[in-house]
Amino acid sequence: MDFNATLFGQSIAMIVFVWFCMKFVWPVLMGMIEERQTQIADGLAAAEKGARSLELADVEKARVLGAARGQAREIIDQANTRAHGIVDEARTSADQERERILAAAQAEVGQEVNRAREELRGQVAAIAMAGAEKIISREINVTTHQALLDKLAAEI
Amino acid sequence: MSSTGTEKTSAEYIQHHLQNLQVCQNDAGDWVWNHCAGNFWTINVDSMVFSVVIALFLGWLFSRVAKHATTGKPGKLQAFVEIILEFVNGSVNDTFHGKNKLIAPLALTIVVWVFMMNLMDLIPVDWLPGVAHLAGVEYLKVVPTTDPNITFAMSLSIFVLIIFYSLKVKGIGGFASELTMQPLSPKDLGVPKLLWPVVMTFNLVLETVAMLAKPLSLSLRLFGNMYAGELMFILIALLFGSIFSGIAGAFMGVGGVILHVVWAIFHILIVTLQAYIFMILTIVYLSQAHEHH
């Protein structure tokens, strides 16, 4: 084994070959590697984003649910109030109706009493007139004493 | 290049480059270097050292990547290893449909190891032997896969696995019937029972040849390709010898550089392809061993 120019030739060829690999082979491999890195990084980022939006959706869900629950309570409260209002109103109107009917009945009774009294008064006057007429028919003229009798009847 | 003095002839140069660094025990019981022709109990030290060092390097590299692996955005080295891993896993899943935890790691080991051993071919043929010469080592072959011992060691290991899984999956009876009942089925042929052994023997001969051809073709293909590639580099290197002696020599030198570069670029393909073929055929053979007929 001895050294000669072969070593130079091979070394020059090796340098050219290494240059070739740097220029054409290495970038291809690096491209593959970097593409893979980007894909993985993108995938992880997308997963992260998905997880975060899920979290946000959970928060939103809780918010919407709370709001709906509050609204439902409000509606129930309103309905209760309304129901009480209706019952009260009905009671009030029923009371008024009762009083009106009562008043009407009393007024009717009063009228009835007045009418009966008026009738009675007329009848008393007539009875008194008949009695007095019978008692004093002979000496007292009906027509002369009519004013006196009317006065008497009004006093009853 | 002249053959006088310490300089070598072209034939000597080539032969020198194709000689492994060998160690063996001679008849007297002494350990000797490089006088081992015809002795089976010889170790090719260079092939062993380079293949084992490459294996250790790959083991260290992959375990380092595995230890530092992140589930987030991977580093460049991790991304590269992942690409290799996904590629091998994809190849295994495409071809092999049985249940076996060995095949994918085996395929990964084969593809990266063979690839790295082949890649040693791209180092100029005189660099490492030159360094070894300075260190007092006379012979050095740096490409383990140009040593048939290495390729046969791998293919025979795979052959053992093929036999093992054939027996394990199909049982002794199943394996025996696979070797004797096809390609000519005596039942389908309708031959009388008396003649069955004839057909079965015929099948056995065919199947045995087919079986033995697997490890043989596997190792010889790899060895042949890498040996031829190595030889081409050595032949091209011969052109550099007269680079400083006249115009013709200079032309040869320039031509040598161009040829070397072109062959090296082409060799990237061969190196990768041979590693891939070795891996794929291993998967195919092992998946055949798992198939029922």
CSV table of C-alpha atoms in Angstrom, one decimal:
chain,number,residue,atom,x,y,z
A,1,MET,CA,0.0,0.0,0.0
A,2,ASP,CA,1.4,3.3,-1.0
A,3,PHE,CA,0.0,6.8,-1.6
A,4,ASN,CA,-0.2,8.3,-5.0
A,5,ALA,CA,-2.2,10.7,-7.1
A,6,THR,CA,-5.2,8.3,-6.8
A,7,LEU,CA,-5.9,9.9,-3.4
A,8,PHE,CA,-6.1,13.4,-5.0
A,9,GLY,CA,-8.4,12.2,-7.7
A,10,GLN,CA,-10.7,10.4,-5.3
A,11,SER,CA,-10.8,13.3,-2.9
A,12,ILE,CA,-11.6,15.8,-5.7
A,13,ALA,CA,-14.4,13.4,-6.9
A,14,MET,CA,-15.6,13.0,-3.3
A,15,ILE,CA,-15.7,16.8,-2.8
A,16,VAL,CA,-17.8,17.1,-6.0
A,17,PHE,CA,-20.0,14.3,-4.9
A,18,VAL,CA,-20.6,15.8,-1.5
A,19,TRP,CA,-21.4,19.1,-3.2
A,20,PHE,CA,-23.9,17.3,-5.4
A,21,CYS,CA,-25.5,15.8,-2.3
A,22,MET,CA,-25.6,19.1,-0.5
A,23,LYS,CA,-27.2,20.7,-3.6
A,24,PHE,CA,-29.7,18.1,-4.6
A,25,VAL,CA,-30.1,15.3,-2.1
A,26,TRP,CA,-30.0,17.1,1.2
A,27,PRO,CA,-32.7,19.7,0.3
A,28,VAL,CA,-35.1,16.9,-0.8
A,29,LEU,CA,-34.7,15.1,2.6
A,30,MET,CA,-34.9,18.4,4.5
A,31,GLY,CA,-38.1,19.3,2.5
A,32,MET,CA,-39.7,16.0,3.5
A,33,ILE,CA,-38.6,16.5,7.2
A,34,GLU,CA,-39.8,20.1,7.3
A,35,GLU,CA,-43.1,19.2,5.6
A,36,ARG,CA,-43.7,16.6,8.2
A,37,GLN,CA,-42.8,19.0,11.0
A,38,THR,CA,-45.3,21.6,9.6
A,39,GLN,CA,-48.0,19.0,9.3
A,40,ILE,CA,-47.6,17.8,12.8
A,41,ALA,CA,-47.4,21.4,14.2
A,42,ASP,CA,-50.5,22.3,12.2
A,43,GLY,CA,-52.3,19.2,13.4
A,44,LEU,CA,-51.5,20.0,17.0
A,45,ALA,CA,-52.5,23.6,16.6
A,46,ALA,CA,-55.9,22.5,15.1
A,47,ALA,CA,-56.4,20.1,18.0
A,48,GLU,CA,-55.6,22.9,20.4
A,49,LYS,CA,-58.0,25.2,18.7
A,50,GLY,CA,-60.7,22.5,18.7
A,51,ALA,CA,-60.2,22.0,22.5
A,52,ARG,CA,-60.4,25.7,23.1
A,53,SER,CA,-63.6,26.2,21.1
A,54,LEU,CA,-65.1,23.2,22.9
A,55,GLU,CA,-64.3,25.0,26.2
A,56,LEU,CA,-65.9,28.2,24.9
A,57,ALA,CA,-69.0,26.3,23.8
A,58,ASP,CA,-69.2,24.8,27.3
A,59,VAL,CA,-69.2,28.3,28.8
A,60,GLU,CA,-71.7,29.5,26.2
A,61,LYS,CA,-73.9,26.5,27.0
A,62,ALA,CA,-73.9,27.3,30.7
A,63,ARG,CA,-74.7,30.9,30.0
A,64,VAL,CA,-77.6,30.1,27.7
A,65,LEU,CA,-78.9,27.5,30.1
A,66,GLY,CA,-78.8,30.0,33.0
A,67,ALA,CA,-80.5,32.6,31.0
A,68,ALA,CA,-83.3,30.2,30.0
A,69,ARG,CA,-83.7,29.1,33.6
A,70,GLY,CA,-84.0,32.7,34.7
A,71,GLN,CA,-86.5,33.5,32.0
A,72,ALA,CA,-88.6,30.5,32.9
A,73,ARG,CA,-88.6,31.5,36.6
A,74,GLU,CA,-89.7,35.0,35.5
A,75,ILE,CA,-92.5,33.7,33.4
A,76,ILE,CA,-93.7,31.5,36.2
A,77,ASP,CA,-93.7,34.4,38.6
A,78,GLN,CA,-95.6,36.5,36.1
A,79,ALA,CA,-98.1,33.8,35.7
A,80,ASN,CA,-98.6,33.5,39.4
A,81,THR,CA,-99.0,37.2,39.8
A,82,ARG,CA,-101.5,37.2,37.0
A,83,ALA,CA,-103.4,34.3,38.5
A,84,HIS,CA,-103.7,36.2,41.8
A,85,GLY,CA,-104.7,39.3,40.0
A,86,ILE,CA,-107.5,37.4,38.2
A,87,VAL,CA,-108.8,35.9,41.4
A,88,ASP,CA,-108.7,39.2,43.2
A,89,GLU,CA,-110.5,40.9,40.4
A,90,ALA,CA,-113.1,38.2,40.3
A,91,ARG,CA,-113.6,38.5,44.0
A,92,THR,CA,-114.0,42.3,43.8
A,93,SER,CA,-116.4,42.2,41.0
A,94,ALA,CA,-118.4,39.4,42.7
A,95,ASP,CA,-118.6,41.6,45.9
A,96,GLN,CA,-119.7,44.6,43.8
A,97,GLU,CA,-122.3,42.5,42.1
A,98,ARG,CA,-123.6,41.2,45.4
A,99,GLU,CA,-123.9,44.7,46.8
A,100,ARG,CA,-125.6,45.9,43.7
A,101,ILE,CA,-128.1,43.0,43.8
A,102,LEU,CA,-128.6,43.6,47.5
A,103,ALA,CA,-129.2,47.3,47.0
A,104,ALA,CA,-131.6,46.7,44.2
A,105,ALA,CA,-133.5,44.2,46.3
A,106,GLN,CA,-133.7,46.6,49.2
A,107,ALA,CA,-134.8,49.4,47.0
A,108,GLU,CA,-137.6,47.1,45.7
A,109,VAL,CA,-138.6,46.2,49.2
A,110,GLY,CA,-138.7,49.9,50.1
A,111,GLN,CA,-140.9,50.6,47.1
A,112,GLU,CA,-143.1,47.7,47.9
A,113,VAL,CA,-143.5,49.0,51.5
A,114,ASN,CA,-144.2,52.5,50.3
A,115,ARG,CA,-146.7,51.2,47.8
A,116,ALA,CA,-148.4,49.1,50.4
A,117,ARG,CA,-148.4,52.0,52.8
A,118,GLU,CA,-149.9,54.3,50.2
A,119,GLU,CA,-152.5,51.7,49.5
A,120,LEU,CA,-153.2,51.2,53.1
A,121,ARG,CA,-153.4,54.9,53.6
A,122,GLY,CA,-156.0,55.1,50.8
A,123,GLN,CA,-157.9,52.2,52.2
A,124,VAL,CA,-157.8,53.7,55.8
A,125,ALA,CA,-159.1,57.0,54.4
A,126,ALA,CA,-161.8,55.1,52.6
A,127,ILE,CA,-162.7,53.0,55.7
A,128,ALA,CA,-162.6,56.1,57.8
A,129,MET,CA,-164.7,57.9,55.3
A,130,ALA,CA,-167.1,55.0,55.1
A,131,GLY,CA,-167.3,54.8,58.9
A,132,ALA,CA,-167.7,58.5,59.4
A,133,GLU,CA,-170.2,58.6,56.5
A,134,LYS,CA,-172.2,55.9,58.2
A,135,ILE,CA,-172.0,57.6,61.6
A,136,ILE,CA,-172.7,61.1,60.5
A,137,SER,CA,-174.5,60.6,57.3
A,138,ARG,CA,-177.5,62.3,58.4
A,139,GLU,CA,-176.3,65.5,59.6
A,140,ILE,CA,-173.0,66.1,57.8
A,141,ASN,CA,-172.8,66.8,54.1
A,142,VAL,CA,-170.1,64.9,52.3
A,143,THR,CA,-169.2,67.7,50.1
A,144,THR,CA,-168.8,70.4,52.8
A,145,HIS,CA,-166.6,68.3,54.9
A,146,GLN,CA,-164.4,66.8,52.1
A,147,ALA,CA,-161.5,69.1,52.7
A,148,LEU,CA,-161.5,68.3,56.4
A,149,LEU,CA,-161.4,64.6,55.7
A,150,ASP,CA,-158.6,64.9,53.1
A,151,LYS,CA,-156.6,66.7,55.7
A,152,LEU,CA,-157.3,63.9,58.2
A,153,ALA,CA,-156.3,61.2,55.7
A,154,ALA,CA,-153.0,63.0,55.0
A,155,GLU,CA,-152.2,63.0,58.7
A,156,ILE,CA,-152.4,59.3,59.0
B,1,MET,CA,1.1,3.5,-13.3
B,2,SER,CA,4.3,1.5,-13.4
B,3,SER,CA,5.0,-1.8,-11.9
B,4,THR,CA,8.5,-1.1,-10.8
B,5,GLY,CA,9.7,-0.5,-7.3
B,6,THR,CA,7.0,-0.2,-4.5
B,7,GLU,CA,4.3,0.8,-7.0
B,8,LYS,CA,1.7,-1.9,-7.8
B,9,THR,CA,0.3,-3.0,-11.0
B,10,SER,CA,-3.4,-2.5,-11.7
B,11,ALA,CA,-4.2,-6.1,-11.0
B,12,GLU,CA,-2.3,-5.9,-7.7
B,13,TYR,CA,-4.1,-2.7,-6.8
B,14,ILE,CA,-7.5,-4.3,-7.5
B,15,GLN,CA,-6.7,-7.5,-5.7
B,16,HIS,CA,-5.4,-5.6,-2.7
B,17,HIS,CA,-8.6,-3.7,-2.5
B,18,LEU,CA,-10.7,-6.8,-2.6
B,19,GLN,CA,-8.7,-8.5,0.2
B,20,ASN,CA,-10.3,-8.6,3.6
B,21,LEU,CA,-8.4,-8.1,6.7
B,22,GLN,CA,-8.4,-11.6,8.1
B,23,VAL,CA,-7.3,-13.3,11.2
B,24,CYS,CA,-7.1,-17.1,11.9
B,25,GLN,CA,-5.3,-19.8,13.7
B,26,ASN,CA,-2.7,-21.6,11.6
B,27,ASP,CA,-1.8,-25.3,11.9
B,28,ALA,CA,0.8,-24.5,14.5
B,29,GLY,CA,-2.0,-23.0,16.7
B,30,ASP,CA,-0.7,-19.4,16.3
B,31,TRP,CA,-3.1,-16.5,15.5
B,32,VAL,CA,-1.9,-15.1,12.2
B,33,TRP,CA,-3.1,-12.2,10.0
B,34,ASN,CA,-3.9,-12.5,6.3
B,35,HIS,CA,-2.6,-16.1,5.7
B,36,CYS,CA,-5.9,-17.7,5.9
B,37,ALA,CA,-6.8,-18.9,2.5
B,38,GLY,CA,-8.9,-22.1,2.7
B,39,ASN,CA,-9.3,-22.0,6.5
B,40,PHE,CA,-13.0,-21.9,7.4
B,41,TRP,CA,-12.4,-20.6,10.9
B,42,THR,CA,-11.2,-17.3,9.7
B,43,ILE,CA,-12.6,-14.0,10.9
B,44,ASN,CA,-12.9,-11.1,8.4
B,45,VAL,CA,-12.0,-8.5,11.0
B,46,ASP,CA,-12.8,-5.4,8.8
B,47,SER,CA,-16.3,-6.7,7.9
B,48,MET,CA,-17.1,-7.5,11.5
B,49,VAL,CA,-15.8,-4.2,12.9
B,50,PHE,CA,-17.5,-2.0,10.3
B,51,SER,CA,-20.9,-3.9,10.5
B,52,VAL,CA,-20.9,-4.0,14.3
B,53,VAL,CA,-19.8,-0.3,14.6
B,54,ILE,CA,-22.5,0.7,12.2
B,55,ALA,CA,-25.0,-1.3,14.1
B,56,LEU,CA,-23.9,0.2,17.4
B,57,PHE,CA,-24.1,3.7,15.9
B,58,LEU,CA,-27.6,3.1,14.6
B,59,GLY,CA,-28.7,1.6,17.9
B,60,TRP,CA,-27.3,4.6,19.7
B,61,LEU,CA,-28.9,7.1,17.3
B,62,PHE,CA,-32.3,5.5,17.3
B,63,SER,CA,-32.4,5.0,21.1
B,64,ARG,CA,-31.3,8.6,21.6
B,65,VAL,CA,-34.1,9.8,19.3
B,66,ALA,CA,-36.5,7.5,21.1
B,67,LYS,CA,-35.5,8.8,24.5
B,68,HIS,CA,-35.8,12.5,23.5
B,69,ALA,CA,-38.9,11.9,21.4
B,70,THR,CA,-41.7,14.4,21.9
B,71,THR,CA,-45.3,14.0,21.2
B,72,GLY,CA,-45.5,17.6,20.1
B,73,LYS,CA,-43.7,19.1,17.1
B,74,PRO,CA,-40.8,16.8,16.4
B,75,GLY,CA,-37.2,17.9,15.9
B,76,LYS,CA,-35.6,17.3,12.5
B,77,LEU,CA,-33.8,14.1,13.5
B,78,GLN,CA,-37.0,12.7,15.1
B,79,ALA,CA,-39.0,13.7,12.1
B,80,PHE,CA,-36.5,11.9,9.9
B,81,VAL,CA,-36.6,8.7,12.0
B,82,GLU,CA,-40.4,8.9,12.1
B,83,ILE,CA,-40.4,9.0,8.3
B,84,ILE,CA,-38.2,5.9,8.1
B,85,LEU,CA,-40.3,4.2,10.7
B,86,GLU,CA,-43.6,5.0,9.0
B,87,PHE,CA,-42.2,3.9,5.7
B,88,VAL,CA,-41.1,0.5,7.1
B,89,ASN,CA,-44.3,0.1,9.0
B,90,GLY,CA,-46.4,0.9,5.9
B,91,SER,CA,-44.4,-1.7,3.9
B,92,VAL,CA,-44.9,-4.3,6.5
B,93,ASN,CA,-48.6,-3.6,6.8
B,94,ASP,CA,-49.1,-3.7,3.1
B,95,THR,CA,-47.4,-7.1,2.7
B,96,PHE,CA,-47.8,-8.9,6.0
B,97,HIS,CA,-51.3,-9.6,7.4
B,98,GLY,CA,-50.5,-12.1,10.2
B,99,LYS,CA,-49.8,-11.4,13.8
B,100,ASN,CA,-46.1,-11.1,14.5
B,101,LYS,CA,-44.3,-8.6,16.7
B,102,LEU,CA,-40.9,-9.5,15.2
B,103,ILE,CA,-41.4,-8.6,11.6
B,104,ALA,CA,-41.6,-4.8,11.7
B,105,PRO,CA,-38.6,-4.3,14.0
B,106,LEU,CA,-36.7,-6.8,11.9
B,107,ALA,CA,-37.5,-5.0,8.7
B,108,LEU,CA,-36.5,-1.7,10.2
B,109,THR,CA,-33.2,-3.1,11.4
B,110,ILE,CA,-32.5,-4.7,8.1
B,111,VAL,CA,-33.3,-1.6,6.0
B,112,VAL,CA,-31.3,0.9,8.1
B,113,TRP,CA,-28.4,-1.5,8.7
B,114,VAL,CA,-28.0,-2.7,5.1
B,115,PHE,CA,-28.4,0.9,3.9
B,116,MET,CA,-25.6,2.2,6.2
B,117,MET,CA,-23.3,-0.7,5.3
B,118,ASN,CA,-24.0,-0.1,1.6
B,119,LEU,CA,-23.4,3.6,2.1
B,120,MET,CA,-19.8,2.9,3.1
B,121,ASP,CA,-19.3,2.3,-0.6
B,122,LEU,CA,-19.5,6.0,-1.2
B,123,ILE,CA,-16.4,6.8,0.8
B,124,PRO,CA,-13.5,6.9,-1.7
B,125,VAL,CA,-11.9,3.5,-1.9
B,126,ASP,CA,-8.5,4.7,-0.7
B,127,TRP,CA,-9.4,6.9,2.2
B,128,LEU,CA,-10.0,4.4,5.0
B,129,PRO,CA,-7.5,1.9,3.7
B,130,GLY,CA,-5.0,4.7,3.5
B,131,VAL,CA,-5.5,5.6,7.1
B,132,ALA,CA,-5.3,2.0,8.0
B,133,HIS,CA,-2.1,1.7,6.2
B,134,LEU,CA,-0.6,4.6,8.2
B,135,ALA,CA,-1.8,2.7,11.3
B,136,GLY,CA,0.1,-0.4,10.1
B,137,VAL,CA,-3.0,-2.4,8.9
B,138,GLU,CA,-2.2,-3.8,5.5
B,139,TYR,CA,-5.7,-4.8,4.2
B,140,LEU,CA,-9.1,-3.1,4.8
B,141,LYS,CA,-12.4,-3.5,3.0
B,142,VAL,CA,-14.8,-0.9,4.4
B,143,VAL,CA,-18.1,-2.1,2.8
B,144,PRO,CA,-19.4,-5.1,4.9
B,145,THR,CA,-22.0,-5.9,2.3
B,146,THR,CA,-19.3,-6.6,-0.3
B,147,ASP,CA,-18.3,-9.5,1.9
B,148,PRO,CA,-20.5,-12.6,1.1
B,149,ASN,CA,-20.0,-13.7,4.7
B,150,ILE,CA,-22.1,-10.8,5.9
B,151,THR,CA,-24.9,-11.1,3.4
B,152,PHE,CA,-25.1,-14.8,3.9
B,153,ALA,CA,-25.1,-14.4,7.6
B,154,MET,CA,-28.2,-12.2,7.3
B,155,SER,CA,-30.0,-14.3,4.7
B,156,LEU,CA,-29.4,-17.5,6.6
B,157,SER,CA,-30.7,-15.9,9.8
B,158,ILE,CA,-33.8,-15.0,7.9
B,159,PHE,CA,-33.9,-18.6,6.5
B,160,VAL,CA,-34.0,-19.9,10.0
B,161,LEU,CA,-36.8,-17.6,10.8
B,162,ILE,CA,-38.7,-18.7,7.7
B,163,ILE,CA,-38.4,-22.4,8.8
B,164,PHE,CA,-39.2,-21.5,12.4
B,165,TYR,CA,-42.4,-19.6,11.6
B,166,SER,CA,-43.5,-22.2,9.0
B,167,LEU,CA,-43.3,-24.9,11.6
B,168,LYS,CA,-44.9,-22.7,14.3
B,169,VAL,CA,-47.8,-21.5,12.2
B,170,LYS,CA,-48.5,-24.5,10.0
B,171,GLY,CA,-47.3,-27.3,12.3
B,172,ILE,CA,-45.0,-30.1,11.2
B,173,GLY,CA,-47.8,-31.7,9.3
B,174,GLY,CA,-48.8,-28.5,7.5
B,175,PHE,CA,-45.3,-27.6,6.6
B,176,ALA,CA,-44.6,-31.2,5.4
B,177,SER,CA,-47.7,-31.1,3.2
B,178,GLU,CA,-46.7,-27.7,1.9
B,179,LEU,CA,-43.4,-29.2,0.8
B,180,THR,CA,-44.8,-32.4,-0.7
B,181,MET,CA,-48.5,-31.8,-1.8
B,182,GLN,CA,-47.8,-28.9,-4.2
B,183,PRO,CA,-47.3,-27.7,-6.9
B,184,LEU,CA,-48.6,-31.1,-8.2
B,185,SER,CA,-51.4,-32.3,-5.9
B,186,PRO,CA,-51.6,-36.1,-6.2
B,187,LYS,CA,-55.2,-35.9,-5.1
B,188,ASP,CA,-56.2,-33.6,-8.0
B,189,LEU,CA,-54.1,-35.6,-10.5
B,190,GLY,CA,-56.1,-38.7,-9.6
B,191,VAL,CA,-53.1,-41.0,-9.5
B,192,PRO,CA,-53.4,-44.3,-7.6
B,193,LYS,CA,-52.3,-44.3,-4.0
B,194,LEU,CA,-49.4,-46.5,-4.9
B,195,LEU,CA,-47.9,-43.8,-7.0
B,196,TRP,CA,-48.3,-40.9,-4.5
B,197,PRO,CA,-44.7,-41.2,-3.1
B,198,VAL,CA,-43.4,-40.5,-6.6
B,199,VAL,CA,-45.4,-37.3,-7.0
B,200,MET,CA,-44.6,-36.3,-3.5
B,201,THR,CA,-40.8,-36.8,-4.0
B,202,PHE,CA,-41.0,-34.7,-7.2
B,203,ASN,CA,-42.8,-31.9,-5.3
B,204,LEU,CA,-40.3,-32.2,-2.4
B,205,VAL,CA,-37.4,-31.7,-4.8
B,206,LEU,CA,-39.1,-28.7,-6.4
B,207,GLU,CA,-40.1,-27.1,-3.1
B,208,THR,CA,-36.7,-27.7,-1.5
B,209,VAL,CA,-35.0,-25.9,-4.4
B,210,ALA,CA,-37.5,-23.0,-4.2
B,211,MET,CA,-36.9,-22.8,-0.4
B,212,LEU,CA,-33.1,-22.8,-0.7
B,213,ALA,CA,-33.2,-20.3,-3.5
B,214,LYS,CA,-34.7,-17.7,-1.1
B,215,PRO,CA,-31.7,-17.1,1.2
B,216,LEU,CA,-29.3,-17.7,-1.7
B,217,SER,CA,-30.9,-15.1,-4.0
B,218,LEU,CA,-31.3,-12.7,-1.1
B,219,SER,CA,-27.7,-12.7,-0.1
B,220,LEU,CA,-26.2,-13.1,-3.6
B,221,ARG,CA,-28.2,-10.2,-4.9
B,222,LEU,CA,-27.0,-7.8,-2.3
B,223,PHE,CA,-23.5,-9.1,-2.4
B,224,GLY,CA,-23.3,-9.0,-6.2
B,225,ASN,CA,-24.6,-5.5,-6.5
B,226,MET,CA,-22.4,-4.0,-3.8
B,227,TYR,CA,-19.3,-6.0,-5.0
B,228,ALA,CA,-19.8,-4.8,-8.5
B,229,GLY,CA,-20.3,-1.2,-7.3
B,230,GLU,CA,-17.2,-1.4,-5.2
B,231,LEU,CA,-15.2,-2.9,-8.2
B,232,MET,CA,-16.4,0.0,-10.4
B,233,PHE,CA,-15.1,2.5,-7.9
B,234,ILE,CA,-11.7,0.7,-7.8
B,235,LEU,CA,-11.5,0.6,-11.6
B,236,ILE,CA,-12.4,4.3,-11.8
B,237,ALA,CA,-9.7,4.9,-9.1
B,238,LEU,CA,-7.1,3.4,-11.4
B,239,LEU,CA,-7.7,6.3,-13.8
B,240,PHE,CA,-6.2,8.7,-11.3
B,241,GLY,CA,-2.9,7.0,-11.1
B,242,SER,CA,-1.3,9.0,-13.9
B,243,ILE,CA,-3.0,12.3,-13.3
B,244,PHE,CA,0.2,14.3,-13.2
B,245,SER,CA,2.0,12.5,-16.1
B,246,GLY,CA,1.2,14.4,-19.3
B,247,ILE,CA,-1.8,15.6,-21.0
B,248,ALA,CA,-3.3,12.1,-21.6
B,249,GLY,CA,-2.9,11.4,-17.9
B,250,ALA,CA,-4.6,14.6,-16.9
B,251,PHE,CA,-7.5,13.8,-19.2
B,252,MET,CA,-7.8,10.4,-17.7
B,253,GLY,CA,-7.8,12.0,-14.3
B,254,VAL,CA,-10.5,14.5,-15.2
B,255,GLY,CA,-12.5,11.7,-16.8
B,256,GLY,CA,-12.0,9.7,-13.6
B,257,VAL,CA,-13.4,12.5,-11.5
B,258,ILE,CA,-16.5,12.8,-13.7
B,259,LEU,CA,-17.0,9.0,-13.8
B,260,HIS,CA,-16.6,8.7,-10.0
B,261,VAL,CA,-19.2,11.4,-9.4
B,262,VAL,CA,-21.6,10.0,-11.9
B,263,TRP,CA,-21.2,6.5,-10.5
B,264,ALA,CA,-21.5,7.8,-6.9
B,265,ILE,CA,-24.7,9.6,-7.8
B,266,PHE,CA,-26.1,6.4,-9.4
B,267,HIS,CA,-24.9,4.5,-6.4
B,268,ILE,CA,-27.2,6.5,-4.1
B,269,LEU,CA,-30.0,4.7,-6.0
B,270,ILE,CA,-28.4,1.3,-5.8
B,271,VAL,CA,-27.6,1.6,-2.1
B,272,THR,CA,-31.1,2.6,-1.2
B,273,LEU,CA,-32.7,0.1,-3.6
B,274,GLN,CA,-30.7,-2.9,-2.4
B,275,ALA,CA,-31.5,-2.1,1.2
B,276,TYR,CA,-35.2,-1.7,0.3
B,277,ILE,CA,-35.2,-5.0,-1.7
B,278,PHE,CA,-33.6,-6.9,1.1
B,279,MET,CA,-36.2,-5.6,3.5
B,280,ILE,CA,-39.2,-6.2,1.3
B,281,LEU,CA,-38.1,-9.7,0.4
B,282,THR,CA,-37.6,-10.5,4.0
B,283,ILE,CA,-41.1,-9.4,4.8
B,284,VAL,CA,-42.5,-11.3,1.8
B,285,TYR,CA,-40.7,-14.5,2.7
B,286,LEU,CA,-41.8,-14.3,6.3
B,287,SER,CA,-45.4,-13.5,5.4
B,288,GLN,CA,-45.3,-16.6,3.1
B,289,ALA,CA,-44.2,-18.6,6.0
B,290,HIS,CA,-47.3,-17.4,7.9
B,291,GLU,CA,-49.8,-18.2,5.1
B,292,HIS,CA,-51.9,-21.3,5.2
B,293,HIS,CA,-52.6,-23.1,1.9
